[in-house]
Amino acid sequence: MAAEAAAEAGAAVTVLDHMPSPARKLLIAGRGGLNLTHSEPLERFLDRYGPARDRIAPFIRAFPPEALIAWCEALGQPTFVGSSGRVFPHAMKASPLLRAWLARLAAQGVVLRTRHRWVGFGPDGALRFAAPEGERLERPDACVLALGGASWPRLGSDGGWTALLPDVAIAPLRPANMGFAVAWSEHLRTRFAGTPLKRIALRFGDAGTRGEAMITVQGIEGGAVYALSAPLREAIAAEGSATLHIDLRPDIDRDALARRLGTRPAAVTLSNHLRRTGGLAPVAIALVQEALHAGAPRDDLAALVKALPVTLTAPFPIARAISSAGGIAWSELDERLMLRRHPGIFACGEMLDWEAPTGGYLLQACFATGRAAGRAAAG
Ligand SMILES: Cc1cc2nc3c(=O)[nH]c(=O)nc-3n(C[C@H](O)[C@H](O)[C@H](O)COP(=O)(O)OP(=O)(O)OC[C@H]3O[C@@H](n4cnc5c(N)ncnc54)[C@H](O)[C@@H]3O)c2cc1C
């Protein structure tokens, strides 16, 4: 996006990427349908960036969701708004969009060089690249760094750049939108790893969300967990663990559920009671049983079903996270996204110190900061 904005502004642009082909993470994002952006009102949209809201806002105001949608549609990929308000291309994948985009960039004169890894600055400020034919020096008039965060490193963004800017303040890259480790019993792990928990609600402190999650061998992950992942990560860093509460029946209130579960005939097992009367799926029943084994009180089953405590002991590693928190400190950047200590070098996307939930907020902020950095670099 930075390359396109710079080329539109009249610059001669070369993109250098260390992978054999470009935009691998965008292609993987396409596996989930390519959630480009979100249709909610802009002020609410901007709130999703939390503490970085005011930093990100000018870039998104300059390239808002409507502009991103128009950009996508101009590349021959009509979009639609899903029931959750999220925006996707009709194709529900990234490859046709990427193909059309690369063709347009080539027509604009943008040159793409793959297998070129940026490895730092030379003594005279030149950009050093490790290329198949050996080291190569580039001395462009301006450079936009768009090297990503550190999630899914096999797709290219491995966070190695953090060591290449030793004079720049960088908040450590941490996982964002990730799952968490839980010490499940052997029974739960072997019987239910890979099982989705559908139509649940999660609560942590004041924050709550509805959606789905997945039990895994090591813990729990999925959209609803990702939505609370930032406060959970911070709580674990401060306290060593965090207790997440799962509402296994969010569509029925506690009193009504208590009335249903109140009396269990002696001949009916707890599992059957929870299944028939409580309407719980086998995985949900196993979670209730697990909590009872761990000492949860047996006299208020409805309370347990509505707020089942699960102790999270650690975030999943950044390599498995959807995105990264942390990055180049905003104090290191001017309002055009140029590095104050490296005039002519700009940065954008996940390299910068912000995070947001899933829902299209990640790509929107990457594209918006990319456009701004590209245009400013051309200027
Ligand atoms: C599974 C998955 C699904 C996702 N789904 C969505 C979604 O639906 N919606 C959404 O908004 N977001 C989604 N995201 C997040 C989104 O893809 C990222 O936020 C976004 O791609 C980040 O863009 P970026 O340009 O900052 O970095 P990246 O897309 O990571 O690109 C960085 C580029 O820099 C290159 N690079 C890194 N280091 C060097 C180096 N030293 N030298 C040369 N090149 C280098 C890499 O090869 C890569 O091509 C998803 C992420 C994942 C992992």
CSV table of C-alpha atoms and ligand atoms in Angstrom, one decimal:
chain,number,residue,atom,x,y,z
A,1,MET,CA,0.0,0.0,0.0
A,2,ALA,CA,3.0,2.3,0.7
A,3,ALA,CA,4.4,1.4,-2.7
A,4,GLU,CA,1.2,2.2,-4.4
A,5,ALA,CA,0.8,5.6,-2.6
A,6,ALA,CA,4.4,6.5,-3.4
A,7,ALA,CA,4.1,5.5,-7.1
A,8,GLU,CA,0.8,7.5,-7.4
A,9,ALA,CA,2.7,10.5,-6.0
A,10,GLY,CA,5.2,10.1,-8.8
A,11,ALA,CA,8.1,8.2,-7.1
A,12,ALA,CA,10.0,5.4,-8.7
A,13,VAL,CA,9.4,2.6,-6.3
A,14,THR,CA,11.1,-0.7,-5.6
A,15,VAL,CA,9.7,-3.2,-3.1
A,16,LEU,CA,12.2,-5.6,-1.5
A,17,ASP,CA,10.9,-8.6,0.5
A,18,HIS,CA,13.0,-11.5,1.8
A,19,MET,CA,10.4,-14.1,1.0
A,20,PRO,CA,10.2,-15.8,-2.4
A,21,SER,CA,6.8,-14.2,-3.0
A,22,PRO,CA,5.0,-11.2,-1.6
A,23,ALA,CA,2.1,-10.7,0.8
A,24,ARG,CA,2.0,-14.2,2.3
A,25,LYS,CA,0.3,-13.1,5.5
A,26,LEU,CA,-2.4,-11.3,3.5
A,27,LEU,CA,-3.0,-14.5,1.6
A,28,ILE,CA,-3.3,-16.4,4.9
A,29,ALA,CA,-5.7,-13.8,6.2
A,30,GLY,CA,-7.7,-14.6,3.1
A,31,ARG,CA,-8.2,-18.2,4.5
A,32,GLY,CA,-10.6,-16.7,7.1
A,33,GLY,CA,-12.4,-14.7,4.4
A,34,LEU,CA,-10.2,-11.7,4.4
A,35,ASN,CA,-11.9,-9.4,6.9
A,36,LEU,CA,-10.8,-6.1,5.3
A,37,THR,CA,-12.4,-3.7,7.7
A,38,HIS,CA,-15.6,-3.0,9.7
A,39,SER,CA,-18.8,-1.1,9.0
A,40,GLU,CA,-19.4,0.4,12.4
A,41,PRO,CA,-19.4,4.2,12.9
A,42,LEU,CA,-16.0,5.7,12.7
A,43,GLU,CA,-15.7,6.9,16.3
A,44,ARG,CA,-16.5,3.4,17.6
A,45,PHE,CA,-14.1,2.0,15.0
A,46,LEU,CA,-11.3,4.2,16.3
A,47,ASP,CA,-12.0,3.2,19.9
A,48,ARG,CA,-10.8,-0.3,19.0
A,49,TYR,CA,-7.2,0.9,19.0
A,50,GLY,CA,-7.3,1.6,22.8
A,51,PRO,CA,-4.3,3.6,24.0
A,52,ALA,CA,-3.1,4.1,20.4
A,53,ARG,CA,-6.4,5.6,19.3
A,54,ASP,CA,-5.2,9.1,18.9
A,55,ARG,CA,-2.0,8.1,17.1
A,56,ILE,CA,-3.8,5.8,14.6
A,57,ALA,CA,-6.9,8.1,14.1
A,58,PRO,CA,-5.4,10.7,11.7
A,59,PHE,CA,-4.3,7.9,9.3
A,60,ILE,CA,-7.6,6.2,9.4
A,61,ARG,CA,-9.5,9.4,9.0
A,62,ALA,CA,-7.3,10.1,5.9
A,63,PHE,CA,-8.0,6.5,4.6
A,64,PRO,CA,-11.2,5.4,6.3
A,65,PRO,CA,-13.1,2.1,5.8
A,66,GLU,CA,-15.1,3.5,2.8
A,67,ALA,CA,-11.9,4.3,1.1
A,68,LEU,CA,-10.5,0.8,1.7
A,69,ILE,CA,-13.7,-0.7,0.3
A,70,ALA,CA,-13.6,1.6,-2.8
A,71,TRP,CA,-10.0,0.6,-3.3
A,72,CYS,CA,-10.8,-3.1,-3.1
A,73,GLU,CA,-13.8,-2.7,-5.4
A,74,ALA,CA,-11.6,-0.7,-7.9
A,75,LEU,CA,-9.4,-3.8,-8.1
A,76,GLY,CA,-12.5,-5.8,-9.3
A,77,GLN,CA,-13.3,-7.3,-5.9
A,78,PRO,CA,-16.8,-6.3,-4.7
A,79,THR,CA,-17.3,-6.4,-0.9
A,80,PHE,CA,-20.2,-7.2,1.4
A,81,VAL,CA,-21.0,-6.5,5.1
A,82,GLY,CA,-21.4,-9.7,7.1
A,83,SER,CA,-23.9,-10.1,9.9
A,84,SER,CA,-21.4,-9.0,12.5
A,85,GLY,CA,-20.7,-5.8,10.6
A,86,ARG,CA,-17.4,-7.0,9.3
A,87,VAL,CA,-16.5,-6.3,5.7
A,88,PHE,CA,-15.2,-9.0,3.3
A,89,PRO,CA,-14.6,-9.3,-0.4
A,90,HIS,CA,-17.3,-11.5,-2.1
A,91,ALA,CA,-14.5,-13.9,-3.1
A,92,MET,CA,-13.8,-14.5,0.6
A,93,LYS,CA,-10.1,-14.8,-0.2
A,94,ALA,CA,-7.1,-12.7,-0.9
A,95,SER,CA,-5.6,-14.3,-4.0
A,96,PRO,CA,-7.8,-12.5,-6.7
A,97,LEU,CA,-7.3,-9.2,-5.0
A,98,LEU,CA,-3.6,-9.7,-4.7
A,99,ARG,CA,-3.3,-10.8,-8.3
A,100,ALA,CA,-5.1,-7.7,-9.6
A,101,TRP,CA,-3.1,-5.4,-7.2
A,102,LEU,CA,0.3,-6.8,-8.2
A,103,ALA,CA,-0.7,-6.3,-11.9
A,104,ARG,CA,-1.7,-2.7,-11.2
A,105,LEU,CA,1.5,-2.0,-9.2
A,106,ALA,CA,3.6,-3.4,-12.1
A,107,ALA,CA,1.7,-1.2,-14.5
A,108,GLN,CA,2.5,1.8,-12.2
A,109,GLY,CA,6.2,0.9,-12.6
A,110,VAL,CA,6.7,-0.6,-9.1
A,111,VAL,CA,9.5,-3.1,-9.2
A,112,LEU,CA,9.3,-6.1,-6.9
A,113,ARG,CA,12.5,-7.9,-5.8
A,114,THR,CA,11.9,-11.0,-3.7
A,115,ARG,CA,14.6,-12.9,-1.6
A,116,HIS,CA,16.1,-9.6,-0.5
A,117,ARG,CA,16.4,-9.4,3.3
A,118,TRP,CA,17.0,-6.0,4.9
A,119,VAL,CA,19.9,-6.6,7.3
A,120,GLY,CA,20.6,-3.1,8.5
A,121,PHE,CA,22.4,0.1,7.7
A,122,GLY,CA,25.8,0.5,6.1
A,123,PRO,CA,28.3,3.0,7.5
A,124,ASP,CA,27.1,5.7,5.2
A,125,GLY,CA,23.5,5.1,5.9
A,126,ALA,CA,23.0,2.9,2.9
A,127,LEU,CA,20.4,0.1,3.3
A,128,ARG,CA,22.1,-3.3,3.4
A,129,PHE,CA,20.3,-6.3,1.9
A,130,ALA,CA,21.2,-10.0,1.9
A,131,ALA,CA,20.3,-11.2,-1.6
A,132,PRO,CA,20.8,-14.5,-3.5
A,133,GLU,CA,23.8,-13.0,-5.3
A,134,GLY,CA,25.3,-11.7,-2.0
A,135,GLU,CA,25.1,-8.4,-0.1
A,136,ARG,CA,23.6,-5.5,-2.0
A,137,LEU,CA,23.5,-1.9,-1.0
A,138,GLU,CA,20.6,0.4,-1.8
A,139,ARG,CA,20.6,4.2,-1.5
A,140,PRO,CA,17.1,5.3,-2.2
A,141,ASP,CA,16.0,8.9,-1.6
A,142,ALA,CA,13.5,7.6,1.0
A,143,CYS,CA,12.5,4.2,2.4
A,144,VAL,CA,9.4,2.8,4.0
A,145,LEU,CA,9.9,-0.1,6.4
A,146,ALA,CA,6.8,-2.3,6.3
A,147,LEU,CA,8.3,-5.4,8.0
A,148,GLY,CA,5.3,-6.5,10.0
A,149,GLY,CA,5.2,-7.8,13.6
A,150,ALA,CA,6.4,-11.2,14.7
A,151,SER,CA,3.3,-13.5,14.5
A,152,TRP,CA,3.4,-16.5,12.1
A,153,PRO,CA,7.1,-15.9,11.3
A,154,ARG,CA,7.1,-18.5,8.5
A,155,LEU,CA,5.0,-16.1,6.5
A,156,GLY,CA,7.9,-13.6,6.5
A,157,SER,CA,7.4,-11.2,9.4
A,158,ASP,CA,9.8,-12.6,12.0
A,159,GLY,CA,10.4,-9.4,14.0
A,160,GLY,CA,14.2,-9.6,13.2
A,161,TRP,CA,14.1,-5.9,12.3
A,162,THR,CA,13.9,-5.0,16.0
A,163,ALA,CA,17.7,-5.7,16.3
A,164,LEU,CA,18.4,-3.5,13.3
A,165,LEU,CA,17.2,-0.3,14.9
A,166,PRO,CA,19.3,-0.3,18.1
A,167,ASP,CA,18.9,3.5,18.6
A,168,VAL,CA,15.1,3.5,18.2
A,169,ALA,CA,12.8,2.9,21.2
A,170,ILE,CA,10.7,-0.2,20.5
A,171,ALA,CA,8.1,-1.7,22.8
A,172,PRO,CA,8.8,-5.4,22.9
A,173,LEU,CA,6.7,-7.4,20.4
A,174,ARG,CA,4.1,-9.5,22.3
A,175,PRO,CA,1.3,-11.7,21.1
A,176,ALA,CA,-2.0,-10.1,20.4
A,177,ASN,CA,-5.3,-11.9,19.4
A,178,MET,CA,-4.0,-15.3,20.7
A,179,GLY,CA,-5.1,-18.2,22.8
A,180,PHE,CA,-4.0,-19.1,26.4
A,181,ALA,CA,-2.5,-22.1,28.1
A,182,VAL,CA,-4.9,-24.0,30.5
A,183,ALA,CA,-3.8,-27.0,32.6
A,184,TRP,CA,-6.7,-29.2,31.4
A,185,SER,CA,-7.2,-32.6,32.9
A,186,GLU,CA,-6.0,-35.6,30.8
A,187,HIS,CA,-9.7,-36.5,30.2
A,188,LEU,CA,-10.6,-33.1,28.9
A,189,ARG,CA,-7.5,-32.9,26.7
A,190,THR,CA,-7.8,-36.3,25.1
A,191,ARG,CA,-11.6,-36.2,24.7
A,192,PHE,CA,-12.2,-32.6,23.7
A,193,ALA,CA,-9.1,-31.0,22.2
A,194,GLY,CA,-10.2,-29.6,18.8
A,195,THR,CA,-13.9,-29.2,20.0
A,196,PRO,CA,-15.5,-25.8,19.5
A,197,LEU,CA,-17.5,-24.1,22.2
A,198,LYS,CA,-20.3,-22.5,20.3
A,199,ARG,CA,-22.5,-19.6,21.3
A,200,ILE,CA,-20.7,-18.8,24.5
A,201,ALA,CA,-20.0,-15.5,26.3
A,202,LEU,CA,-16.8,-14.7,28.0
A,203,ARG,CA,-16.1,-12.3,30.8
A,204,PHE,CA,-12.9,-11.0,32.3
A,205,GLY,CA,-13.3,-8.2,34.8
A,206,ASP,CA,-15.4,-5.5,33.2
A,207,ALA,CA,-14.8,-6.8,29.7
A,208,GLY,CA,-17.2,-9.3,28.0
A,209,THR,CA,-17.8,-10.7,24.6
A,210,ARG,CA,-19.9,-13.3,22.8
A,211,GLY,CA,-18.7,-15.8,20.2
A,212,GLU,CA,-16.9,-19.0,19.8
A,213,ALA,CA,-13.8,-20.6,21.3
A,214,MET,CA,-11.9,-23.8,20.8
A,215,ILE,CA,-10.5,-26.2,23.4
A,216,THR,CA,-6.9,-27.2,22.3
A,217,VAL,CA,-4.4,-29.6,23.8
A,218,GLN,CA,-2.6,-26.7,25.4
A,219,GLY,CA,-5.5,-24.5,26.3
A,220,ILE,CA,-8.2,-22.3,24.7
A,221,GLU,CA,-8.2,-20.1,21.6
A,222,GLY,CA,-10.7,-18.6,19.1
A,223,GLY,CA,-12.4,-15.4,18.3
A,224,ALA,CA,-14.1,-14.8,21.6
A,225,VAL,CA,-10.8,-15.4,23.5
A,226,TYR,CA,-8.9,-13.1,21.1
A,227,ALA,CA,-11.3,-10.3,21.9
A,228,LEU,CA,-10.3,-10.3,25.5
A,229,SER,CA,-6.7,-11.3,24.9
A,230,ALA,CA,-5.1,-7.9,25.6
A,231,PRO,CA,-6.4,-7.4,29.2
A,232,LEU,CA,-5.8,-11.2,29.9
A,233,ARG,CA,-2.2,-10.9,28.7
A,234,GLU,CA,-1.6,-7.9,30.9
A,235,ALA,CA,-3.2,-9.6,33.9
A,236,ILE,CA,-1.1,-12.7,33.5
A,237,ALA,CA,2.1,-10.5,33.1
A,238,ALA,CA,1.2,-8.8,36.4
A,239,GLU,CA,-0.3,-11.6,38.4
A,240,GLY,CA,1.0,-14.8,36.9
A,241,SER,CA,-2.4,-16.1,35.9
A,242,ALA,CA,-5.9,-14.8,35.1
A,243,THR,CA,-9.4,-16.3,35.6
A,244,LEU,CA,-11.6,-16.2,32.6
A,245,HIS,CA,-15.4,-16.8,33.2
A,246,ILE,CA,-17.3,-18.7,30.5
A,247,ASP,CA,-21.0,-18.4,30.2
A,248,LEU,CA,-22.0,-21.7,28.6
A,249,ARG,CA,-25.7,-20.7,28.2
A,250,PRO,CA,-25.7,-16.9,27.5
A,251,ASP,CA,-29.2,-17.0,26.0
A,252,ILE,CA,-30.9,-18.0,29.2
A,253,ASP,CA,-30.7,-16.0,32.4
A,254,ARG,CA,-29.4,-17.4,35.6
A,255,ASP,CA,-32.7,-17.6,37.5
A,256,ALA,CA,-34.4,-19.4,34.7
A,257,LEU,CA,-31.5,-21.8,34.4
A,258,ALA,CA,-31.5,-22.4,38.2
A,259,ARG,CA,-35.2,-23.3,38.0
A,260,ARG,CA,-34.5,-25.8,35.3
A,261,LEU,CA,-31.5,-27.4,37.0
A,262,GLY,CA,-32.9,-27.1,40.5
A,263,THR,CA,-34.0,-30.7,41.0
A,264,ARG,CA,-32.2,-33.7,39.6
A,265,PRO,CA,-34.0,-37.0,39.9
A,266,ALA,CA,-31.8,-39.5,41.8
A,267,ALA,CA,-31.8,-41.9,38.8
A,268,VAL,CA,-30.4,-39.2,36.4
A,269,THR,CA,-26.6,-38.7,36.2
A,270,LEU,CA,-25.3,-35.2,36.4
A,271,SER,CA,-24.1,-35.4,32.8
A,272,ASN,CA,-27.6,-36.4,31.6
A,273,HIS,CA,-29.2,-33.7,33.7
A,274,LEU,CA,-26.9,-31.0,32.3
A,275,ARG,CA,-27.5,-32.2,28.8
A,276,ARG,CA,-31.3,-32.7,28.9
A,277,THR,CA,-32.3,-30.0,31.3
A,278,GLY,CA,-29.5,-27.6,30.9
A,279,GLY,CA,-29.1,-28.0,27.2
A,280,LEU,CA,-25.3,-28.3,27.4
A,281,ALA,CA,-23.1,-29.9,24.8
A,282,PRO,CA,-20.7,-32.7,25.8
A,283,VAL,CA,-17.7,-30.3,25.9
A,284,ALA,CA,-19.6,-27.9,28.1
A,285,ILE,CA,-20.6,-30.7,30.4
A,286,ALA,CA,-17.0,-31.8,30.6
A,287,LEU,CA,-16.0,-28.3,31.6
A,288,VAL,CA,-18.6,-28.2,34.4
A,289,GLN,CA,-17.4,-31.6,35.6
A,290,GLU,CA,-13.8,-30.3,35.5
A,291,ALA,CA,-14.7,-27.3,37.6
A,292,LEU,CA,-16.6,-29.5,40.1
A,293,HIS,CA,-13.5,-31.8,40.4
A,294,ALA,CA,-11.4,-28.7,41.1
A,295,GLY,CA,-13.6,-27.8,44.0
A,296,ALA,CA,-16.4,-25.5,42.6
A,297,PRO,CA,-19.5,-25.6,44.8
A,298,ARG,CA,-22.1,-28.2,43.8
A,299,ASP,CA,-25.1,-26.4,45.2
A,300,ASP,CA,-25.5,-23.8,42.5
A,301,LEU,CA,-25.0,-25.4,39.1
A,302,ALA,CA,-26.7,-22.5,37.3
A,303,ALA,CA,-24.1,-20.1,38.7
A,304,LEU,CA,-21.3,-22.4,37.5
A,305,VAL,CA,-22.9,-22.8,34.0
A,306,LYS,CA,-23.3,-19.0,33.7
A,307,ALA,CA,-19.7,-18.2,35.0
A,308,LEU,CA,-17.5,-21.2,34.7
A,309,PRO,CA,-14.0,-20.2,35.9
A,310,VAL,CA,-11.0,-21.2,33.8
A,311,THR,CA,-7.5,-20.4,35.0
A,312,LEU,CA,-5.2,-19.1,32.2
A,313,THR,CA,-1.6,-19.6,33.0
A,314,ALA,CA,0.2,-18.0,29.9
A,315,PRO,CA,-0.5,-16.5,26.5
A,316,PHE,CA,0.2,-18.7,23.6
A,317,PRO,CA,3.5,-17.8,21.9
A,318,ILE,CA,3.7,-14.9,19.5
A,319,ALA,CA,4.4,-17.3,16.6
A,320,ARG,CA,0.8,-18.6,16.9
A,321,ALA,CA,-0.8,-15.2,17.5
A,322,ILE,CA,-2.9,-13.4,14.8
A,323,SER,CA,-1.0,-10.2,15.4
A,324,SER,CA,1.5,-8.4,17.5
A,325,ALA,CA,1.4,-5.8,20.2
A,326,GLY,CA,4.3,-3.5,20.7
A,327,GLY,CA,6.6,-2.0,18.1
A,328,ILE,CA,8.3,1.3,17.3
A,329,ALA,CA,7.4,3.8,19.9
A,330,TRP,CA,5.2,6.7,18.7
A,331,SER,CA,7.7,9.2,20.2
A,332,GLU,CA,10.2,8.0,17.6
A,333,LEU,CA,8.0,9.0,14.7
A,334,ASP,CA,7.0,12.3,13.4
A,335,GLU,CA,3.4,13.0,12.2
A,336,ARG,CA,4.3,11.7,8.7
A,337,LEU,CA,5.6,8.4,10.2
A,338,MET,CA,9.2,9.3,9.6
A,339,LEU,CA,11.8,8.0,12.1
A,340,ARG,CA,13.1,11.1,13.9
A,341,ARG,CA,16.6,9.5,14.2
A,342,HIS,CA,16.7,8.3,10.6
A,343,PRO,CA,15.5,11.1,8.3
A,344,GLY,CA,14.1,9.7,5.1
A,345,ILE,CA,13.2,6.3,6.7
A,346,PHE,CA,9.5,5.8,7.4
A,347,ALA,CA,7.6,2.9,9.1
A,348,CYS,CA,4.1,1.6,9.0
A,349,GLY,CA,1.8,-1.3,9.7
A,350,GLU,CA,2.3,-3.8,12.5
A,351,MET,CA,5.8,-2.5,13.1
A,352,LEU,CA,4.3,0.5,15.0
A,353,ASP,CA,3.2,0.3,18.7
A,354,TRP,CA,-0.5,-0.4,18.5
A,355,GLU,CA,-2.8,-3.3,18.8
A,356,ALA,CA,-6.5,-4.0,18.0
A,357,PRO,CA,-8.9,-6.9,18.1
A,358,THR,CA,-9.8,-8.9,15.0
A,359,GLY,CA,-12.7,-7.5,13.0
A,360,GLY,CA,-10.8,-5.8,10.2
A,361,TYR,CA,-9.1,-3.3,12.4
A,362,LEU,CA,-5.6,-4.8,11.7
A,363,LEU,CA,-5.6,-4.6,8.0
A,364,GLN,CA,-7.4,-1.2,8.0
A,365,ALA,CA,-4.7,0.3,10.2
A,366,CYS,CA,-1.9,-1.3,8.2
A,367,PHE,CA,-3.3,0.0,4.9
A,368,ALA,CA,-4.0,3.4,6.3
A,369,THR,CA,-0.5,3.9,7.8
A,370,GLY,CA,1.0,2.3,4.7
A,371,ARG,CA,-0.6,4.9,2.5
A,372,ALA,CA,0.4,7.7,4.7
A,373,ALA,CA,4.0,6.6,4.9
A,374,GLY,CA,4.2,5.9,1.1
A,375,ARG,CA,2.9,9.3,0.3
A,376,ALA,CA,5.1,11.1,2.8
A,377,ALA,CA,8.2,9.2,1.6
A,378,ALA,CA,7.4,10.3,-2.0
A,379,GLY,CA,7.1,13.9,-0.7
B,1,LIG,C1,-3.9,-16.3,10.3
B,1,LIG,C2,-4.1,-14.8,10.2
B,1,LIG,C3,-5.3,-14.3,9.8
B,1,LIG,C4,-5.5,-12.9,9.7
B,1,LIG,N1,-6.7,-12.4,9.3
B,1,LIG,C5,-6.9,-11.1,9.3
B,1,LIG,C6,-8.1,-10.5,8.9
B,1,LIG,O1,-9.0,-11.3,8.4
B,1,LIG,N2,-8.3,-9.2,8.9
B,1,LIG,C7,-7.3,-8.3,9.4
B,1,LIG,O2,-7.6,-7.1,9.5
B,1,LIG,N3,-6.1,-8.8,9.8
B,1,LIG,C8,-5.9,-10.1,9.7
B,1,LIG,N4,-4.7,-10.6,10.1
B,1,LIG,C9,-3.6,-9.7,10.5
B,1,LIG,C10,-3.0,-9.0,9.2
B,1,LIG,O3,-2.7,-10.0,8.2
B,1,LIG,C11,-1.7,-8.3,9.6
B,1,LIG,O4,-2.0,-7.3,10.6
B,1,LIG,C12,-1.1,-7.5,8.4
B,1,LIG,O5,-0.8,-8.4,7.4
B,1,LIG,C13,0.2,-6.8,8.8
B,1,LIG,O6,0.6,-6.1,7.7
B,1,LIG,P1,2.1,-5.6,7.7
B,1,LIG,O7,2.3,-5.0,6.3
B,1,LIG,O8,2.4,-4.7,8.8
B,1,LIG,O9,3.0,-6.9,7.8
B,1,LIG,P2,3.1,-8.2,7.0
B,1,LIG,O10,1.8,-8.5,6.3
B,1,LIG,O11,3.5,-9.2,8.0
B,1,LIG,O12,4.2,-8.0,6.0
B,1,LIG,C14,5.6,-7.8,6.3
B,1,LIG,C15,6.4,-8.1,5.2
B,1,LIG,O13,7.8,-7.8,5.5
B,1,LIG,C16,8.6,-8.8,5.0
B,1,LIG,N5,9.8,-8.8,5.9
B,1,LIG,C17,9.9,-8.9,7.2
B,1,LIG,N6,11.2,-8.7,7.6
B,1,LIG,C18,11.9,-8.5,6.5
B,1,LIG,C19,13.3,-8.1,6.2
B,1,LIG,N7,14.2,-8.1,7.2
B,1,LIG,N8,13.7,-7.9,5.0
B,1,LIG,C20,12.8,-8.0,3.9
B,1,LIG,N9,11.5,-8.2,4.1
B,1,LIG,C21,11.1,-8.5,5.4
B,1,LIG,C22,7.8,-10.1,5.2
B,1,LIG,O14,8.3,-11.1,4.3
B,1,LIG,C23,6.4,-9.6,4.8
B,1,LIG,O15,6.2,-9.8,3.4
B,1,LIG,C24,-4.4,-12.0,10.1
B,1,LIG,C25,-3.2,-12.5,10.5
B,1,LIG,C26,-3.0,-13.9,10.6
B,1,LIG,C27,-1.7,-14.5,11.0
